[in-house]
PDB file of C-alpha atoms in Angstrom:
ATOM      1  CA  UNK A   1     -46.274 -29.213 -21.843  1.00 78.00           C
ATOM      2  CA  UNK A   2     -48.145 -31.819 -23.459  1.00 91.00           C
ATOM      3  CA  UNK A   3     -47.772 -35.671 -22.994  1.00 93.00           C
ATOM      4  CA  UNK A   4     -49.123 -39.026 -23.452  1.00 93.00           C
ATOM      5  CA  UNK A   5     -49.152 -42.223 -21.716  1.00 93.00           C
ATOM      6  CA  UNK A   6     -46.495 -44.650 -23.210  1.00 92.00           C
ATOM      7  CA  UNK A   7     -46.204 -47.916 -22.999  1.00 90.00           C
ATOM      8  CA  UNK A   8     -47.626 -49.696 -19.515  1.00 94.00           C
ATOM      9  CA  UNK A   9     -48.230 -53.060 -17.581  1.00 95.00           C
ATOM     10  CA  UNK A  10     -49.582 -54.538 -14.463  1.00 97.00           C
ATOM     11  CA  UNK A  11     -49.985 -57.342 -12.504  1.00 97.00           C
ATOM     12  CA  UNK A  12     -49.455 -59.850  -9.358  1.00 98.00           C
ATOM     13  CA  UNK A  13     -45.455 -60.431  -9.183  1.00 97.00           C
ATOM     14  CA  UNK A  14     -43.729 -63.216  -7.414  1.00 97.00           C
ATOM     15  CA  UNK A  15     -46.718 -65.949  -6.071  1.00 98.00           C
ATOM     16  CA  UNK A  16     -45.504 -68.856  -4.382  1.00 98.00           C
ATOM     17  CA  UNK A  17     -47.100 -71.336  -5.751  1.00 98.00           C
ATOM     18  CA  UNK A  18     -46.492 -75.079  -4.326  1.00 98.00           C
ATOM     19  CA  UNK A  19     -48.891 -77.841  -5.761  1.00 98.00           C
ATOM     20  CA  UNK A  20     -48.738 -81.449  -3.956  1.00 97.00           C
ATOM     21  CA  UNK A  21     -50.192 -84.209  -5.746  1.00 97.00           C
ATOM     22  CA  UNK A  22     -52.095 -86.041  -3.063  1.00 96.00           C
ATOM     23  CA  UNK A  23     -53.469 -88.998  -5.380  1.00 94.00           C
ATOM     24  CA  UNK A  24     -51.233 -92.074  -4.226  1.00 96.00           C
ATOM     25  CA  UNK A  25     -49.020 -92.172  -0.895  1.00 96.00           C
ATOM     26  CA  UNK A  26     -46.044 -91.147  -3.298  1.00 97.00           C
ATOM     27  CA  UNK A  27     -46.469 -87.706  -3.730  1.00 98.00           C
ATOM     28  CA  UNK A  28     -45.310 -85.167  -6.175  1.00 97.00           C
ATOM     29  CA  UNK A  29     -44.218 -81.823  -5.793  1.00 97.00           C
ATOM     30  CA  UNK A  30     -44.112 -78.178  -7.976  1.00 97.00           C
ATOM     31  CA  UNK A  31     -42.604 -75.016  -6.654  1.00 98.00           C
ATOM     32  CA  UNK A  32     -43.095 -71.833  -8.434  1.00 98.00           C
ATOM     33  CA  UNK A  33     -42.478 -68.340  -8.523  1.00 97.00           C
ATOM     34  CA  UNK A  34     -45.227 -67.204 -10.913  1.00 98.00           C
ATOM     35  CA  UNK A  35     -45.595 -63.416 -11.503  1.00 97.00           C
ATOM     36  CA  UNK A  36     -48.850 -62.391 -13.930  1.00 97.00           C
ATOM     37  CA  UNK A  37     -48.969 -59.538 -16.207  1.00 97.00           C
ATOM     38  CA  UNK A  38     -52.133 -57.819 -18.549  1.00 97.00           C
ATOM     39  CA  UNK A  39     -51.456 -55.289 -21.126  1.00 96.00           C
ATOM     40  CA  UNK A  40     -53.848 -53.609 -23.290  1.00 96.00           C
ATOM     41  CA  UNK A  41     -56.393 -50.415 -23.448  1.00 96.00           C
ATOM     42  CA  UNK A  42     -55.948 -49.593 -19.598  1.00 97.00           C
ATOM     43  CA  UNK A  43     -55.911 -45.883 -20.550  1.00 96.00           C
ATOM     44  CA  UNK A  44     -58.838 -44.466 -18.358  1.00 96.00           C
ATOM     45  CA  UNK A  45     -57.135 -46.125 -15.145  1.00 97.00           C
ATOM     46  CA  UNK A  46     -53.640 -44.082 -15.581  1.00 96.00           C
ATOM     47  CA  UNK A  47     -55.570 -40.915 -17.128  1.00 95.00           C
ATOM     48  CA  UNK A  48     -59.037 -40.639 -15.189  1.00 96.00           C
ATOM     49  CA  UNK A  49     -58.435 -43.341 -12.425  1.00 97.00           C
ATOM     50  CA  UNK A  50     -61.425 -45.153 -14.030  1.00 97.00           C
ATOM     51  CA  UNK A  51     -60.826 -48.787 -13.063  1.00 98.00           C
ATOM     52  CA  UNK A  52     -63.786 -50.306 -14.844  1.00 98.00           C
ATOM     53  CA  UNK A  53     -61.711 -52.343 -17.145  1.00 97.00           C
ATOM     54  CA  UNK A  54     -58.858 -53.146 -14.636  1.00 98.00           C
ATOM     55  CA  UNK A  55     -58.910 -56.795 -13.800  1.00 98.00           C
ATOM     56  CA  UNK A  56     -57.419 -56.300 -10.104  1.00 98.00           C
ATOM     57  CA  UNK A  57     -53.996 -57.781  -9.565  1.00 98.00           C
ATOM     58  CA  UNK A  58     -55.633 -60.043  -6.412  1.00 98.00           C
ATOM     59  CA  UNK A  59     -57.773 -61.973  -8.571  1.00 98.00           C
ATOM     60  CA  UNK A  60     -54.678 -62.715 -11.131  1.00 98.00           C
ATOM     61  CA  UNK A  61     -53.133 -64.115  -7.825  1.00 98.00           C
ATOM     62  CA  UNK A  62     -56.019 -66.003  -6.883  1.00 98.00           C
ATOM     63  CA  UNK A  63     -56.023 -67.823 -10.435  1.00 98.00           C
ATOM     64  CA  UNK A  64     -52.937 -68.590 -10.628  1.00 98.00           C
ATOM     65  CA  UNK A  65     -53.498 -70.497  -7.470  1.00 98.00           C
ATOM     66  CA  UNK A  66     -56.821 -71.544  -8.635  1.00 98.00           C
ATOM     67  CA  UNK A  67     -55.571 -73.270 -12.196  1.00 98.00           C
ATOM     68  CA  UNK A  68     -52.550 -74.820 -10.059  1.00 98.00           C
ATOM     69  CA  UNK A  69     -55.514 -77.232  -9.064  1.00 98.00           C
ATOM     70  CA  UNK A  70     -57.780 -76.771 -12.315  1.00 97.00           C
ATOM     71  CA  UNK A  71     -55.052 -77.223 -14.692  1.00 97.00           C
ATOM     72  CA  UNK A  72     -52.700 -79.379 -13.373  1.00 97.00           C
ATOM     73  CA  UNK A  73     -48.847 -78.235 -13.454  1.00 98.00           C
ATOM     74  CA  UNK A  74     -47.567 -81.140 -15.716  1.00 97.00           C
ATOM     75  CA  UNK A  75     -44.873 -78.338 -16.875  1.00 98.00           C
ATOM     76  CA  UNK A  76     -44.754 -74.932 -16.239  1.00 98.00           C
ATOM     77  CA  UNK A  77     -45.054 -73.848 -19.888  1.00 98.00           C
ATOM     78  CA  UNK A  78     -48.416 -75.524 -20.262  1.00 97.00           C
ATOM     79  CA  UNK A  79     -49.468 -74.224 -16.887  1.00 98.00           C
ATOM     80  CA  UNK A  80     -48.211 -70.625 -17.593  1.00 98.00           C
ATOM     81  CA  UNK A  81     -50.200 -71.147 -21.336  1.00 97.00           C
ATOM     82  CA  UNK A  82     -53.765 -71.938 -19.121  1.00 98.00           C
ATOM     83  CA  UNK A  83     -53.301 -69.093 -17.139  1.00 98.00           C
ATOM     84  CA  UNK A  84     -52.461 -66.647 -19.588  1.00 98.00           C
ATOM     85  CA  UNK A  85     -55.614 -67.592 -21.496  1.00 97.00           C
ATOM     86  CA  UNK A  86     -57.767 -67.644 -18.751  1.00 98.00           C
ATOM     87  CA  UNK A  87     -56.262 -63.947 -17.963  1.00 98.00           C
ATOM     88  CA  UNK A  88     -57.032 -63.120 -21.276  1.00 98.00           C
ATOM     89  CA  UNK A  89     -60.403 -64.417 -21.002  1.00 98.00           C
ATOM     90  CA  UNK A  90     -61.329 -62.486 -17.953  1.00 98.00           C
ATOM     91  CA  UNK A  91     -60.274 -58.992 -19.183  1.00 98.00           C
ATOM     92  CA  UNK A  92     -61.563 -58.040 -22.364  1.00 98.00           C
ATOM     93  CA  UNK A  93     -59.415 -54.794 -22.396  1.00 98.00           C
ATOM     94  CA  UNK A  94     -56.354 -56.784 -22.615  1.00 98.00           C
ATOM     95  CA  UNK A  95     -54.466 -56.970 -25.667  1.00 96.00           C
ATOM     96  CA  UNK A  96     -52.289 -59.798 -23.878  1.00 96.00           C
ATOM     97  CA  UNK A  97     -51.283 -61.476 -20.812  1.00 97.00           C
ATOM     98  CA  UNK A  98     -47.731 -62.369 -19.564  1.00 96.00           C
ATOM     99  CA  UNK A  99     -46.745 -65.216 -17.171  1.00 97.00           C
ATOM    100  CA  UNK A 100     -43.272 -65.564 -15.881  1.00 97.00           C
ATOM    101  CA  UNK A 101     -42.086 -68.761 -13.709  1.00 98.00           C
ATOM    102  CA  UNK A 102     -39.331 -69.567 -12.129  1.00 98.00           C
ATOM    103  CA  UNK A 103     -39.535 -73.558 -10.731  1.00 98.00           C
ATOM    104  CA  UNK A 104     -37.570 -74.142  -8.058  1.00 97.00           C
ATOM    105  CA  UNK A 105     -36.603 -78.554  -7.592  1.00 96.00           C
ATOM    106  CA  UNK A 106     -36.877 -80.838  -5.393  1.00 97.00           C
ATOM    107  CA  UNK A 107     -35.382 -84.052  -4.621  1.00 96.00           C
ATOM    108  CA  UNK A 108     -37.080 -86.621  -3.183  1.00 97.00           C
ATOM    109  CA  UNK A 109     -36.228 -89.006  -0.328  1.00 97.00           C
ATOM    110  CA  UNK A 110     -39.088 -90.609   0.445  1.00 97.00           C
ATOM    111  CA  UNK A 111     -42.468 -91.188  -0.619  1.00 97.00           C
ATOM    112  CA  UNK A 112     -43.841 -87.666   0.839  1.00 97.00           C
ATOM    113  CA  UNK A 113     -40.467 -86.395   1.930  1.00 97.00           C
ATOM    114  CA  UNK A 114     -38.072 -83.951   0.015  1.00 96.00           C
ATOM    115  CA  UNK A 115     -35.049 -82.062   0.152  1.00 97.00           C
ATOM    116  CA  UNK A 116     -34.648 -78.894  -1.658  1.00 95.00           C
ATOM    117  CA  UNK A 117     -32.316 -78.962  -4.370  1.00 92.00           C
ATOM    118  CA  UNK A 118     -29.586 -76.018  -5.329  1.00 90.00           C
ATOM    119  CA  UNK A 119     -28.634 -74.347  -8.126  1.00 91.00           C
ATOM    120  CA  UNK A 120     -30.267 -73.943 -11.522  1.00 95.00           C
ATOM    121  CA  UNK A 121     -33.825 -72.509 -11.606  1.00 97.00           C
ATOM    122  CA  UNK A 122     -36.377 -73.826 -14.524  1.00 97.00           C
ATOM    123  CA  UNK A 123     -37.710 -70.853 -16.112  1.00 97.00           C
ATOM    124  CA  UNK A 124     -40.538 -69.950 -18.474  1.00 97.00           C
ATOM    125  CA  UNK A 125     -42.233 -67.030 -19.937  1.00 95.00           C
ATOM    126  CA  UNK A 126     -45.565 -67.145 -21.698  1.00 96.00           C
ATOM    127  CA  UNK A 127     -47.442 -64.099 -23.734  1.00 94.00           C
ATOM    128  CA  UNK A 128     -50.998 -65.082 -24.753  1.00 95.00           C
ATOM    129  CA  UNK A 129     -51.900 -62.339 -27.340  1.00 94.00           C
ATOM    130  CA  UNK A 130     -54.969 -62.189 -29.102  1.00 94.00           C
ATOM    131  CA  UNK A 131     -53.615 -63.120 -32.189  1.00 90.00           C
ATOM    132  CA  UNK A 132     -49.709 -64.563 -31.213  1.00 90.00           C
ATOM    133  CA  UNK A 133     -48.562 -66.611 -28.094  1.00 93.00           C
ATOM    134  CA  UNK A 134     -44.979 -66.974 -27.610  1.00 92.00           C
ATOM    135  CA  UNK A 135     -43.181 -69.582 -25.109  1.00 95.00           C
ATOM    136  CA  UNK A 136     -39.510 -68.299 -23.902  1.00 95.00           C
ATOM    137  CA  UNK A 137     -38.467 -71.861 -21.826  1.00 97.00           C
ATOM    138  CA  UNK A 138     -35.051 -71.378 -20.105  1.00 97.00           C
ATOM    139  CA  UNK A 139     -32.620 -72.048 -17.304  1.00 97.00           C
ATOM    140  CA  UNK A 140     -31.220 -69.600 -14.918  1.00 97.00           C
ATOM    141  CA  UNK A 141     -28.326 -69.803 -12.321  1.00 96.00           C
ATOM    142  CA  UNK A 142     -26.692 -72.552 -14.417  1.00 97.00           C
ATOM    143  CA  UNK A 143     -23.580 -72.422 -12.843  1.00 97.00           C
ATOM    144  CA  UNK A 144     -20.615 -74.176 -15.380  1.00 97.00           C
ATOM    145  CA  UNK A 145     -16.577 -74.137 -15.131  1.00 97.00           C
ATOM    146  CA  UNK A 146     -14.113 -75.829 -17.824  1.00 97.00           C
ATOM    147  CA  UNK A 147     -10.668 -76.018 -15.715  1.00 97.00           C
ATOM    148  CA  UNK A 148      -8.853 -76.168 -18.823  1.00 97.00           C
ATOM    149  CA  UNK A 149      -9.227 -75.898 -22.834  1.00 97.00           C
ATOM    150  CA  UNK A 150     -10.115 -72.015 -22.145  1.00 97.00           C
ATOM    151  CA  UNK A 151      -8.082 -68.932 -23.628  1.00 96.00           C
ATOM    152  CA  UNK A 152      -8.129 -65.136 -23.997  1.00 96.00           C
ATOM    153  CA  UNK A 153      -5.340 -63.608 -26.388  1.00 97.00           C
ATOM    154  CA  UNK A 154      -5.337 -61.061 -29.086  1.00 97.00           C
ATOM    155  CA  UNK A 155      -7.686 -58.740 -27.758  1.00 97.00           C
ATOM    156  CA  UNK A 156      -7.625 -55.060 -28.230  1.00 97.00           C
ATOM    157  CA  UNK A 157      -5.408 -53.083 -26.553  1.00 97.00           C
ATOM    158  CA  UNK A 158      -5.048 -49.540 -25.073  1.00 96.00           C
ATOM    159  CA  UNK A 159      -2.856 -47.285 -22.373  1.00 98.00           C
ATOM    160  CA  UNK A 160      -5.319 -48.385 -19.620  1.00 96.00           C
ATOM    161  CA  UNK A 161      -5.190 -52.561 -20.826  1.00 97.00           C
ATOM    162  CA  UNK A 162      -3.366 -54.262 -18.051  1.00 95.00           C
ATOM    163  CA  UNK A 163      -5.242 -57.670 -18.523  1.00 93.00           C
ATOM    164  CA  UNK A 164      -2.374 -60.234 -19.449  1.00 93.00           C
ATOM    165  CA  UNK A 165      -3.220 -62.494 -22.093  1.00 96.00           C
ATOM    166  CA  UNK A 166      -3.495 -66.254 -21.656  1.00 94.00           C
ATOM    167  CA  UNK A 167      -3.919 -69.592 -23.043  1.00 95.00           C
ATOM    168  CA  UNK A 168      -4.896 -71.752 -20.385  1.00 95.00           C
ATOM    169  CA  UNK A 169      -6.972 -70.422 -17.699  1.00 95.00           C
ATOM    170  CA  UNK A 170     -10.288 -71.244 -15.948  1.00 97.00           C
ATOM    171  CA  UNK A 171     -13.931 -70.312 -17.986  1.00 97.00           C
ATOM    172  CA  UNK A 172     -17.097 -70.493 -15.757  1.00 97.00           C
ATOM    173  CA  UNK A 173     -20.296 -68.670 -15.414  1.00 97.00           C
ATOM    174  CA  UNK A 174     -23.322 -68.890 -14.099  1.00 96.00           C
ATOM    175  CA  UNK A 175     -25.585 -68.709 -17.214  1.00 97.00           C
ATOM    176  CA  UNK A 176     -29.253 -67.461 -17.676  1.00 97.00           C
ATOM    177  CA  UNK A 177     -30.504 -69.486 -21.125  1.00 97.00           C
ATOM    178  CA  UNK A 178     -33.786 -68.873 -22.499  1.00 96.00           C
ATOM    179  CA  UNK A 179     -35.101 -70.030 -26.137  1.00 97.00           C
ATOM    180  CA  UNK A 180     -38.019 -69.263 -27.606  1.00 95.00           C
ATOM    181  CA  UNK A 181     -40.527 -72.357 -29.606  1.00 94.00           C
ATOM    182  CA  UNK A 182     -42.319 -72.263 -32.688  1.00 90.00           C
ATOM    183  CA  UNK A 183     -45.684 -72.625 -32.011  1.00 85.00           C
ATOM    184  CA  UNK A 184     -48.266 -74.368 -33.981  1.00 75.00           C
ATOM    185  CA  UNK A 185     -51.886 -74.119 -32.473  1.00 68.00           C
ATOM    186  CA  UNK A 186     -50.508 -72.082 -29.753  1.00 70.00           C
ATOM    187  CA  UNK A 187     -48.157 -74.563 -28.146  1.00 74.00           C
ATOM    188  CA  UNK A 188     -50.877 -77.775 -27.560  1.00 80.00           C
ATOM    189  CA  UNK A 189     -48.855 -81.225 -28.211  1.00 84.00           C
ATOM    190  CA  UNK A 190     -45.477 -80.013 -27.151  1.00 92.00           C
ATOM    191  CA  UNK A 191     -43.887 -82.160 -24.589  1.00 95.00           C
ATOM    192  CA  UNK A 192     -42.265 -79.059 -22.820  1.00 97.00           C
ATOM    193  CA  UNK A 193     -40.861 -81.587 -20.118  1.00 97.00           C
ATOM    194  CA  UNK A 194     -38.771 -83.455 -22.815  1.00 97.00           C
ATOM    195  CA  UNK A 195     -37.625 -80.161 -24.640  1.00 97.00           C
ATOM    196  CA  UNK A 196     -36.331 -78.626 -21.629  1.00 98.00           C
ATOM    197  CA  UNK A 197     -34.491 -81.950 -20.765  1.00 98.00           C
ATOM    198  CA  UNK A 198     -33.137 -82.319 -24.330  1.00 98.00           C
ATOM    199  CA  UNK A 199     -31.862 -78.661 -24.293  1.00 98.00           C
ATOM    200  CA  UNK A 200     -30.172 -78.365 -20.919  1.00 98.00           C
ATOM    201  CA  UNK A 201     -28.440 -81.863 -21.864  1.00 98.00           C
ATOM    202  CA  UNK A 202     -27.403 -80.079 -25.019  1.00 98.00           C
ATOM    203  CA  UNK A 203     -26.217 -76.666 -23.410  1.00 98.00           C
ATOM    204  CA  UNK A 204     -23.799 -79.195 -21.231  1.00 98.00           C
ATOM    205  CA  UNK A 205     -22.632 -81.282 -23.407  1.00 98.00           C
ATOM    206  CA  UNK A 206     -21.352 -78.602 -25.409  1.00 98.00           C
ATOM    207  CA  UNK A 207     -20.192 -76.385 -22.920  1.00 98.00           C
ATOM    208  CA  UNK A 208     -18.323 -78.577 -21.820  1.00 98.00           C
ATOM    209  CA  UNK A 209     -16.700 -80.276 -25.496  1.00 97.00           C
ATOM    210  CA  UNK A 210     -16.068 -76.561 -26.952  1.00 97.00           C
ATOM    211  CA  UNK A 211     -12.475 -75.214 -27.050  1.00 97.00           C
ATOM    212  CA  UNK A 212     -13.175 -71.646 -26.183  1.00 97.00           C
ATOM    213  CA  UNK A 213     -11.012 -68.488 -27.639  1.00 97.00           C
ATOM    214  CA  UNK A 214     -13.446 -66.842 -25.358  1.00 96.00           C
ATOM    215  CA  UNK A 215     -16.831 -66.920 -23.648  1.00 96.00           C
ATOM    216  CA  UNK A 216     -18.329 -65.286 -26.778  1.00 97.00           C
ATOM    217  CA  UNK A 217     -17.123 -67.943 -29.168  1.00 97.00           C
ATOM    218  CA  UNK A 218     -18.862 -70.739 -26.478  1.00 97.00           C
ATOM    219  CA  UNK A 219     -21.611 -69.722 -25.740  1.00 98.00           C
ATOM    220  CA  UNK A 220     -22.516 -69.049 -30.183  1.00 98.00           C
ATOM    221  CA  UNK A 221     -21.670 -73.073 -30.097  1.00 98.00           C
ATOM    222  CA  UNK A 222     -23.823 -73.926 -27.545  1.00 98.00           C
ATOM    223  CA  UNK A 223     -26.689 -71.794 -29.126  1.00 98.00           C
ATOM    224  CA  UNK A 224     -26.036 -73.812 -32.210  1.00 98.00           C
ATOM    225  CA  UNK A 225     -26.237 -77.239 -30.876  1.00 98.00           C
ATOM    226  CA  UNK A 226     -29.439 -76.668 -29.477  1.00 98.00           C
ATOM    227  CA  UNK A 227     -31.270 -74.987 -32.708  1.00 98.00           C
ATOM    228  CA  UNK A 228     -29.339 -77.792 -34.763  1.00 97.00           C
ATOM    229  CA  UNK A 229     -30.898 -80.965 -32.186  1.00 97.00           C
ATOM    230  CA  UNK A 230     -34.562 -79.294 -31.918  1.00 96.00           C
ATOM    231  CA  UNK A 231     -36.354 -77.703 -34.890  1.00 94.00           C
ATOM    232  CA  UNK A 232     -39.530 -76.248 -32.437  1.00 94.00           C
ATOM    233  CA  UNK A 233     -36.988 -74.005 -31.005  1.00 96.00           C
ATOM    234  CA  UNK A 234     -36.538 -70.529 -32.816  1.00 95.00           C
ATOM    235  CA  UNK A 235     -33.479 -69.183 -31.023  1.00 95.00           C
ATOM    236  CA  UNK A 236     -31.915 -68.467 -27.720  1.00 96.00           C
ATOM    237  CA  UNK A 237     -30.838 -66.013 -25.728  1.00 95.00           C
ATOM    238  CA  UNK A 238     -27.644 -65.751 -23.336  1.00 96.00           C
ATOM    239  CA  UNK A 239     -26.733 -63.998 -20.776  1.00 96.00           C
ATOM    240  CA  UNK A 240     -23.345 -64.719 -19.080  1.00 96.00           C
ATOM    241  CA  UNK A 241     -21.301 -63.207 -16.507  1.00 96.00           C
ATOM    242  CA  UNK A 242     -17.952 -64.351 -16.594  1.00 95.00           C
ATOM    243  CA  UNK A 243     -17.460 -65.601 -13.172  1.00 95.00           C
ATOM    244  CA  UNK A 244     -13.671 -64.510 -13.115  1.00 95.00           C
ATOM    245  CA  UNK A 245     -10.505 -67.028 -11.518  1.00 96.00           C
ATOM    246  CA  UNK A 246      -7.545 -65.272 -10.809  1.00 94.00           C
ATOM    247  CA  UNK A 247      -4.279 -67.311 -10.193  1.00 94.00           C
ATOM    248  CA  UNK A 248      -2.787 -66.365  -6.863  1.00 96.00           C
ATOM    249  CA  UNK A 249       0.516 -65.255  -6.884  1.00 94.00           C
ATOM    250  CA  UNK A 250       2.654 -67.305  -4.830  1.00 96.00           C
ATOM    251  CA  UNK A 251       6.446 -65.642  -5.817  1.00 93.00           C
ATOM    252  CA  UNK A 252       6.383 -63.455  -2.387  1.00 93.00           C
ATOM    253  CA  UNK A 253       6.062 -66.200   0.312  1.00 96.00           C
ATOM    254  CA  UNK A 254       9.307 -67.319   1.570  1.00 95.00           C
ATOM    255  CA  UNK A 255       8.412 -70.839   1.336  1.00 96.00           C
ATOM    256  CA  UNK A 256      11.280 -72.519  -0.738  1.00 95.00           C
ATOM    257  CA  UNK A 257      10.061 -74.660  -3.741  1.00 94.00           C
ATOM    258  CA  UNK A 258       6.295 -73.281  -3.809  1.00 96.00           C
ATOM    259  CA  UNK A 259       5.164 -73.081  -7.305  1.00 96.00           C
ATOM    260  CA  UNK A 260       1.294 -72.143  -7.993  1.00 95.00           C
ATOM    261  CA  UNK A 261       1.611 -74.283 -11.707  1.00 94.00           C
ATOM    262  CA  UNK A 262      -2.410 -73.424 -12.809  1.00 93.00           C
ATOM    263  CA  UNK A 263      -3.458 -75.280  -9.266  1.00 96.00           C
ATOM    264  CA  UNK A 264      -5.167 -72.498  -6.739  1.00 97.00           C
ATOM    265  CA  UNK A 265      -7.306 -69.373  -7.613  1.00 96.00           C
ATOM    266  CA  UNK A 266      -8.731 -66.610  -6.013  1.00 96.00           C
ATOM    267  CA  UNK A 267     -12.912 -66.446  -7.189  1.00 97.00           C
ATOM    268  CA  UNK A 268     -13.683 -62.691  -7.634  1.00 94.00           C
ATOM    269  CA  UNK A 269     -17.391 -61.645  -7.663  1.00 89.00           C
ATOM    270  CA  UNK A 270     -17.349 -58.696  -8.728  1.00 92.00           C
ATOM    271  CA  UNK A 271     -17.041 -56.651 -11.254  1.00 94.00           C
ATOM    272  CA  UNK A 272     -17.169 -59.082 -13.779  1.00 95.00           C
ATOM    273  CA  UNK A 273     -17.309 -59.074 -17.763  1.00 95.00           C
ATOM    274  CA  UNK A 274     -20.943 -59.313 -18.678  1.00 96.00           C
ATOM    275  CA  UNK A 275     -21.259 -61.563 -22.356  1.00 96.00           C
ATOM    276  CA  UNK A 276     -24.528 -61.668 -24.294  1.00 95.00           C
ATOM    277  CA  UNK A 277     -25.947 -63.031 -26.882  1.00 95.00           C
ATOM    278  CA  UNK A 278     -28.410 -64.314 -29.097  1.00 94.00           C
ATOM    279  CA  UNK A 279     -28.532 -67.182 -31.718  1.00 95.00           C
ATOM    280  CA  UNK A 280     -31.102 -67.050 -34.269  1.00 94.00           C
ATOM    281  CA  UNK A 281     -32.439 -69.580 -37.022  1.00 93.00           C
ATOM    282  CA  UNK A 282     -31.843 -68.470 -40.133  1.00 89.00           C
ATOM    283  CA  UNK A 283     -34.895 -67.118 -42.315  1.00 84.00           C
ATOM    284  CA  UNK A 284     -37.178 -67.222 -39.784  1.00 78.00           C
ATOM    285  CA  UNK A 285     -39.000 -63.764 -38.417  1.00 72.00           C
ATOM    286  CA  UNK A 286     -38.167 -62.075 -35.409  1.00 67.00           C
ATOM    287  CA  UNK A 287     -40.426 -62.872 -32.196  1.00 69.00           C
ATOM    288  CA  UNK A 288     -43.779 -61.157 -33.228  1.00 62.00           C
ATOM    289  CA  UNK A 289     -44.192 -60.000 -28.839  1.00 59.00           C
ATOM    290  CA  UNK A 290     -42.199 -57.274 -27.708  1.00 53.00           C
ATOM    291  CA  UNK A 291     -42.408 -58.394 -23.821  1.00 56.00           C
ATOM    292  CA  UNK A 292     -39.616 -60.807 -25.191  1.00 51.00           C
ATOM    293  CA  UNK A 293     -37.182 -57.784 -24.950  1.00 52.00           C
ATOM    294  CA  UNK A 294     -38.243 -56.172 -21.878  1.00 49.00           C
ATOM    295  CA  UNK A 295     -35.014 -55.806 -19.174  1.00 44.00           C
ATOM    296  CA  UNK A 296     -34.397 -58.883 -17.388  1.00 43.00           C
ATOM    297  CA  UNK A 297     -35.146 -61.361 -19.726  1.00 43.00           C
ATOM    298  CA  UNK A 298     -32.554 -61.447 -21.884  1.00 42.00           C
TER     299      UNK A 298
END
């Protein structure tokens, strides 16, 4: 039966990355998870095993260590652009190079000493192409809860619906967010430290001044505040599991007088709905890279 190679990758995944800035006795500190990828002509290595224009996935680890000290890691979507174009650079046969962060924080408490910080993860995702770059900056493990000002009525209903509707019940999630700029001169100028800031403040602020008829109709509000405050962002992505609160039934204790009025839930992790969604400017043209729709990011 005859067949052809389809579609194919490869690179270094998941380097730990951690850059100290040494230059005063108050030091700085970047933590990454930075994961490479090269895609292009790489036909002879799958068909023939010819590995002549394979750039091996040890030297993509060994720059992206390398340009944490060339380049600098001012933000991790200018550091993931000088990498991807150095990765370019290197392997002619490439038609592009992918770089994927994840930036894990850090709070300080003294002038050298830190404390790892919880929760959300700073993310980015950078495609160099010969002829289009693409940025995708986001926010992962955001986790968010409204107490109140949340319902879920009128829905569809079958033989197997048991779900009782509701108009005042607990909405949280622990949202992945990534939006993706419009570039000009492949991304130079852009203060990627001050978009990301501006974005996550507006992904808050909304979430949590939106009435929500359901997770759907809050998360297409919070897509539209932050398209509406920036104009170098193209569109965003969600992903949202609805991190379910069930009220606990309290009417079979025998304790006289105990009423559970909206006051104490049970947090189920799973299964849980899955809501997602994308917000796009209107008139502008899809993302030119397919990477941007590869599982897993969005």
């Amino acid at each position: 039966m005859a067949h052809v190679l389809g579609a194919n990758q490869y690179g270094k995944a998941e380097n730990r990355v951690v850059r100290i800035v040494r230059d005063t006795p108050r030091h700085e500190i970047r933590d990454l998870n930075v994961s490479t990828s090269l895609r292009g002509d790489f036909e002879a290595a799958h068909i023939t095993g010819d590995q002549a224009d394979v750039l091996p996935t040890d030297t993509q680890k060994n720059t992206a260590f390398a340009y944490a000290k060339i380049h600098g890691i001012d933000s991790i979507e200018d550091y993931g652009l000088a990498l991807g174009r150095r990765l370019l650079e290197a392997c002619p046969a490439a038609s592009s190079a992918q770089v994927r962060i994840e930036e894990h924080a850090w709070d300080r408490i003294g002038d050298h000493s830190f404390v790892r910080r919880g929760g959300a993860v700073r993310t980015a995702v950078v495609t160099v192409g010969r002829e289009h770059t693409s940025v995708l900056s986001g926010i992962a493990d955001l986790v968010v809860l409204n107490s109140t000002d949340s319902e879920f009525r009128g829905f569809l209903k079958d033989e197997f619906t048991t779900l009782p509707e509701t108009d005042d019940r607990i909405l949280a999630t622990s949202l992945v967010a990534r939006w993706r700029h419009t570039l000009s001169e492949g991304g130079d100028g852009v203060d990627w430290n001050a978009s990301h800031a501006a974005a996550l403040q507006t992904l808050l602020e909304t979430f949590a001044g939106t009435y929500s008829r359901a997770l759907q109709e809050t998360l297409h509000a919070m897509g539209g505040a932050v398209l509406d405050s920036q104009p170098g962002i193209a569109e965003i992505r969600f992903s949202a599991p609805n991190k379910h609160h069930f009220l606990v039934d309290f009417s079979g204790f025998d304790v006289p007088g105990l009423t559970n009025d909206g006051e104490v839930f049970i947090a189920a992790d799973r299964p849980y709905g899955l809501i997602e969604a994308q917000v796009l400017r209107d008139g502008l043209p899809p993302a030119p890279d397919a990477w941007l729709h590869l599982p897993g990011f969005c």
